[in-house]
Tab-separated table of C-alpha atoms in Angstrom:
chain	number	residue	atom	x	y	z
O	116	MET	CA	-30.208	-16.625	-37.188
O	117	ASN	CA	-31.778	-13.153	-37.088
O	118	GLY	CA	-30.056	-9.886	-38.066
O	119	ALA	CA	-29.112	-8.820	-34.525
O	120	SER	CA	-27.652	-12.221	-33.738
O	121	GLY	CA	-25.781	-12.269	-37.055
O	122	SER	CA	-24.281	-8.844	-36.423
O	123	MET	CA	-23.217	-9.891	-32.906
O	124	THR	CA	-21.635	-13.033	-34.329
O	125	ASN	CA	-19.725	-10.930	-36.856
O	126	ALA	CA	-18.677	-8.518	-34.107
O	127	LEU	CA	-17.329	-11.418	-32.025
O	128	ILE	CA	-15.427	-12.812	-35.002
O	129	ASP	CA	-13.999	-9.372	-35.851
O	130	LYS	CA	-12.916	-8.846	-32.244
O	131	ALA	CA	-11.262	-12.283	-32.097
O	132	ARG	CA	-9.437	-11.656	-35.386
O	133	ALA	CA	-8.215	-8.272	-34.091
O	134	GLU	CA	-6.984	-9.891	-30.853
O	135	ARG	CA	-5.193	-12.600	-32.832
O	136	GLU	CA	-3.553	-10.001	-35.085
O	137	ARG	CA	-2.487	-7.813	-32.133
O	138	ARG	CA	-0.884	-10.819	-30.484
O	139	ARG	CA	0.755	-12.030	-33.685
O	140	SER	CA	2.165	-8.584	-34.515
O	141	GLY	CA	3.569	-8.053	-31.013
O	142	ARG	CA	1.543	-4.863	-30.456
O	143	SER	CA	-0.031	-6.232	-27.258
O	144	ARG	CA	3.349	-6.933	-25.709
O	145	THR	CA	4.857	-3.664	-26.920
O	146	THR	CA	1.935	-1.657	-25.554
O	147	ALA	CA	2.016	-3.419	-22.174
O	148	LEU	CA	5.782	-3.004	-21.824
O	149	MET	CA	5.640	0.663	-22.842
O	150	VAL	CA	2.880	1.430	-20.324
O	151	LEU	CA	4.787	-0.366	-17.564
O	152	ALA	CA	8.024	1.435	-18.495
O	153	VAL	CA	6.316	4.839	-18.433
O	154	LEU	CA	4.643	4.125	-15.076
O	155	GLY	CA	7.936	2.823	-13.675
O	156	GLY	CA	9.700	5.948	-14.935
O	157	ILE	CA	7.092	8.149	-13.271
O	158	GLY	CA	7.620	6.211	-10.045
O	159	LEU	CA	11.394	6.670	-10.235
O	160	LEU	CA	10.994	10.334	-11.080
O	161	LEU	CA	8.718	10.779	-8.082
O	162	ALA	CA	11.087	8.890	-5.792
O	163	LEU	CA	14.207	10.720	-6.895
O	164	THR	CA	12.885	14.262	-7.181
O	165	VAL	CA	10.652	14.498	-4.118
O	166	GLY	CA	11.841	16.814	-1.422
O	167	GLY	CA	14.265	19.634	-1.632
O	168	ASP	CA	17.418	20.502	0.219
O	169	PRO	CA	17.209	18.992	3.729
O	170	ASN	CA	19.186	21.965	5.060
O	171	GLU	CA	16.625	24.428	3.692
O	172	PRO	CA	14.406	25.934	6.401
O	173	PRO	CA	10.735	24.911	6.476
O	174	THR	CA	7.938	27.200	5.366
O	175	CYS	CA	4.679	28.156	7.014
O	176	ASP	CA	2.008	29.853	4.895
O	177	ASP	CA	4.610	30.363	2.159
O	178	ARG	CA	6.927	32.201	4.577
O	179	THR	CA	10.344	30.873	5.498
O	180	MET	CA	10.519	29.966	9.174
O	181	THR	CA	13.398	30.775	11.512
O	182	ARG	CA	14.317	28.985	14.727
O	183	GLY	CA	11.930	30.007	17.451
O	184	ASP	CA	8.979	30.500	15.053
O	185	VAL	CA	5.756	28.561	15.606
O	186	CYS	CA	3.480	27.574	12.735
O	187	MET	CA	-0.254	27.301	13.365
O	188	ILE	CA	-2.000	24.797	11.104
O	189	TYR	CA	-5.780	24.622	11.103
O	190	SER	CA	-7.213	21.346	9.867
O	191	SER	CA	-10.583	19.675	10.214
O	192	GLY	CA	-8.950	16.269	9.694
O	193	GLY	CA	-7.086	16.268	13.014
O	194	GLY	CA	-3.647	17.137	11.557
O	195	GLY	CA	-3.682	20.724	12.807
O	196	GLY	CA	-2.014	22.381	15.749
O	197	SER	CA	1.020	24.486	16.529
O	198	PHE	CA	4.384	23.258	15.296
O	199	SER	CA	7.879	24.449	16.068
O	200	TYR	CA	10.664	24.865	13.522
O	201	ASP	CA	12.020	21.354	14.222
O	202	GLU	CA	8.553	19.792	14.098
O	203	MET	CA	7.936	21.393	10.691
O	204	VAL	CA	11.237	19.938	9.437
O	205	ASP	CA	10.096	16.501	10.682
O	206	ARG	CA	6.683	16.870	8.999
O	207	ARG	CA	8.330	17.767	5.692
O	208	GLU	CA	10.787	14.860	5.852
O	209	SER	CA	8.021	12.439	6.849
O	210	SER	CA	5.851	13.341	3.859
O	211	ASP	CA	8.899	13.189	1.565
O	212	SER	CA	9.758	9.672	2.727
O	213	VAL	CA	6.172	8.491	2.103
O	214	LEU	CA	6.246	9.859	-1.457
O	215	ARG	CA	9.677	8.318	-2.018
O	216	GLY	CA	8.331	4.957	-0.839
O	217	ILE	CA	5.345	5.224	-3.172
O	218	GLY	CA	7.634	6.117	-6.082
O	219	PHE	CA	10.063	3.250	-5.481
O	220	GLY	CA	7.132	0.876	-4.885
O	221	LEU	CA	5.528	1.842	-8.194
O	222	ALA	CA	8.838	1.478	-10.045
O	223	GLY	CA	9.491	-1.922	-8.448
O	224	LEU	CA	5.987	-3.200	-9.170
O	225	CYS	CA	6.291	-2.160	-12.824
O	226	ALA	CA	9.669	-3.880	-13.118
O	227	VAL	CA	8.226	-7.102	-11.670
O	228	LEU	CA	5.136	-6.962	-13.924
O	229	MET	CA	7.287	-6.601	-17.038
O	230	ILE	CA	8.377	-10.235	-16.801
O	231	PRO	CA	4.900	-11.805	-16.990
O	232	ALA	CA	3.820	-9.225	-19.587
O	233	ALA	CA	6.781	-10.118	-21.799
O	234	THR	CA	6.256	-13.874	-21.482
O	235	ARG	CA	2.451	-14.086	-21.591
O	236	LEU	CA	2.106	-11.711	-24.544
O	237	ASP	CA	4.836	-13.341	-26.624
O	238	PRO	CA	3.952	-13.091	-30.351
O	239	ALA	CA	5.275	-16.620	-30.866
O	240	THR	CA	2.509	-17.973	-28.613
O	241	PRO	CA	-0.536	-18.672	-30.783
O	242	TRP	CA	-3.921	-17.115	-30.087
O	243	GLY	CA	-6.452	-19.414	-28.403
O	244	ASP	CA	-6.500	-23.133	-27.695
O	245	PRO	CA	-6.060	-25.789	-30.388
O	246	VAL	CA	-9.185	-27.505	-31.722
O	247	THR	CA	-9.024	-31.203	-32.542
O	248	GLY	CA	-9.857	-32.264	-36.050
O	249	PRO	CA	-9.379	-30.657	-39.437
O	250	CYS	CA	-10.819	-27.338	-40.587
O	251	PRO	CA	-14.083	-27.787	-42.564
O	252	ARG	CA	-12.828	-25.368	-45.237
O	253	CYS	CA	-9.127	-26.195	-45.815
O	254	GLY	CA	-8.882	-29.632	-44.136
O	255	LYS	CA	-5.777	-28.658	-42.131
O	256	PRO	CA	-5.536	-28.876	-38.322
O	257	ASN	CA	-5.009	-25.109	-37.918
O	258	ARG	CA	-8.131	-24.184	-35.970
O	259	ARG	CA	-7.861	-22.441	-32.595
O	260	GLU	CA	-10.620	-21.169	-30.312
O	261	ARG	CA	-11.062	-18.745	-27.458
O	262	LYS	CA	-13.886	-17.280	-25.374
O	263	THR	CA	-14.599	-13.760	-26.610
O	264	THR	CA	-16.959	-11.105	-25.294
O	265	HIS	CA	-18.281	-8.155	-27.256
O	266	SER	CA	-20.151	-5.294	-25.604
O	267	THR	CA	-22.486	-2.707	-27.058
O	268	GLN	CA	-23.385	0.459	-25.238
O	269	GLY	CA	-26.549	2.457	-25.428
O	270	ARG	CA	-28.843	3.230	-22.553
O	271	THR	CA	-27.635	-0.067	-21.154
O	272	THR	CA	-24.563	-2.125	-21.864
O	273	SER	CA	-25.195	-5.474	-23.536
O	274	TYR	CA	-22.649	-8.282	-23.561
O	275	TYR	CA	-22.500	-11.046	-26.138
O	276	THR	CA	-20.168	-13.926	-25.300
O	277	GLY	CA	-19.254	-16.893	-27.405
O	278	ILE	CA	-16.437	-19.272	-28.204
O	279	VAL	CA	-14.874	-18.119	-31.460
O	280	THR	CA	-13.039	-20.628	-33.636
O	281	LEU	CA	-10.613	-19.291	-36.253
O	282	CYS	CA	-8.457	-20.996	-38.859
O	283	THR	CA	-5.517	-19.578	-40.787
O	284	CYS	CA	-7.469	-20.082	-44.027
O	285	GLY	CA	-10.109	-17.521	-42.960
O	286	TYR	CA	-12.694	-19.970	-41.633
O	287	SER	CA	-14.532	-18.780	-38.517
O	288	GLU	CA	-17.463	-19.836	-36.400
O	289	VAL	CA	-19.021	-18.888	-33.056
O	290	ARG	CA	-20.565	-21.191	-30.506
O	291	ARG	CA	-22.796	-19.582	-27.955
O	292	ARG	CA	-21.537	-20.104	-24.422
O	293	PRO	CA	-23.844	-22.382	-22.474
């Protein structure tokens, strides 16, 4: 084993140990649930705060419109034209309902994703798959393995993938993926 290969093997082992510790400590689940809760909160905030008073008159070029006014909108995307007071109210309500839908959709999606995040990242679930046979170091059947990928970045990104086997006694080994 040359130096570069040995350092990549150590990097894979270190990454696998860090993943195992994150899972065991519950940090992975806590982080995932916190991110989903924050995104869901942003979605609810968007859904509940979008739009103002529906009785408030619309604006055109930052000026409040009155009945009988016409607003000219110039747009290269095909959304331009002249719009009456009532049409401007409809445009405002239409865009508000789209943002509300996006907000409620984001909040709902986050709520649904919390269930698999909580169950799949359970700290009680051990890292990796069990390995048959005793550990070469301690003789106990505590070995578990998992495919792990480590990347290094420079001018190009290099990936080193292997199957890392860990034991609770500190034993570790890496098999190169075929």
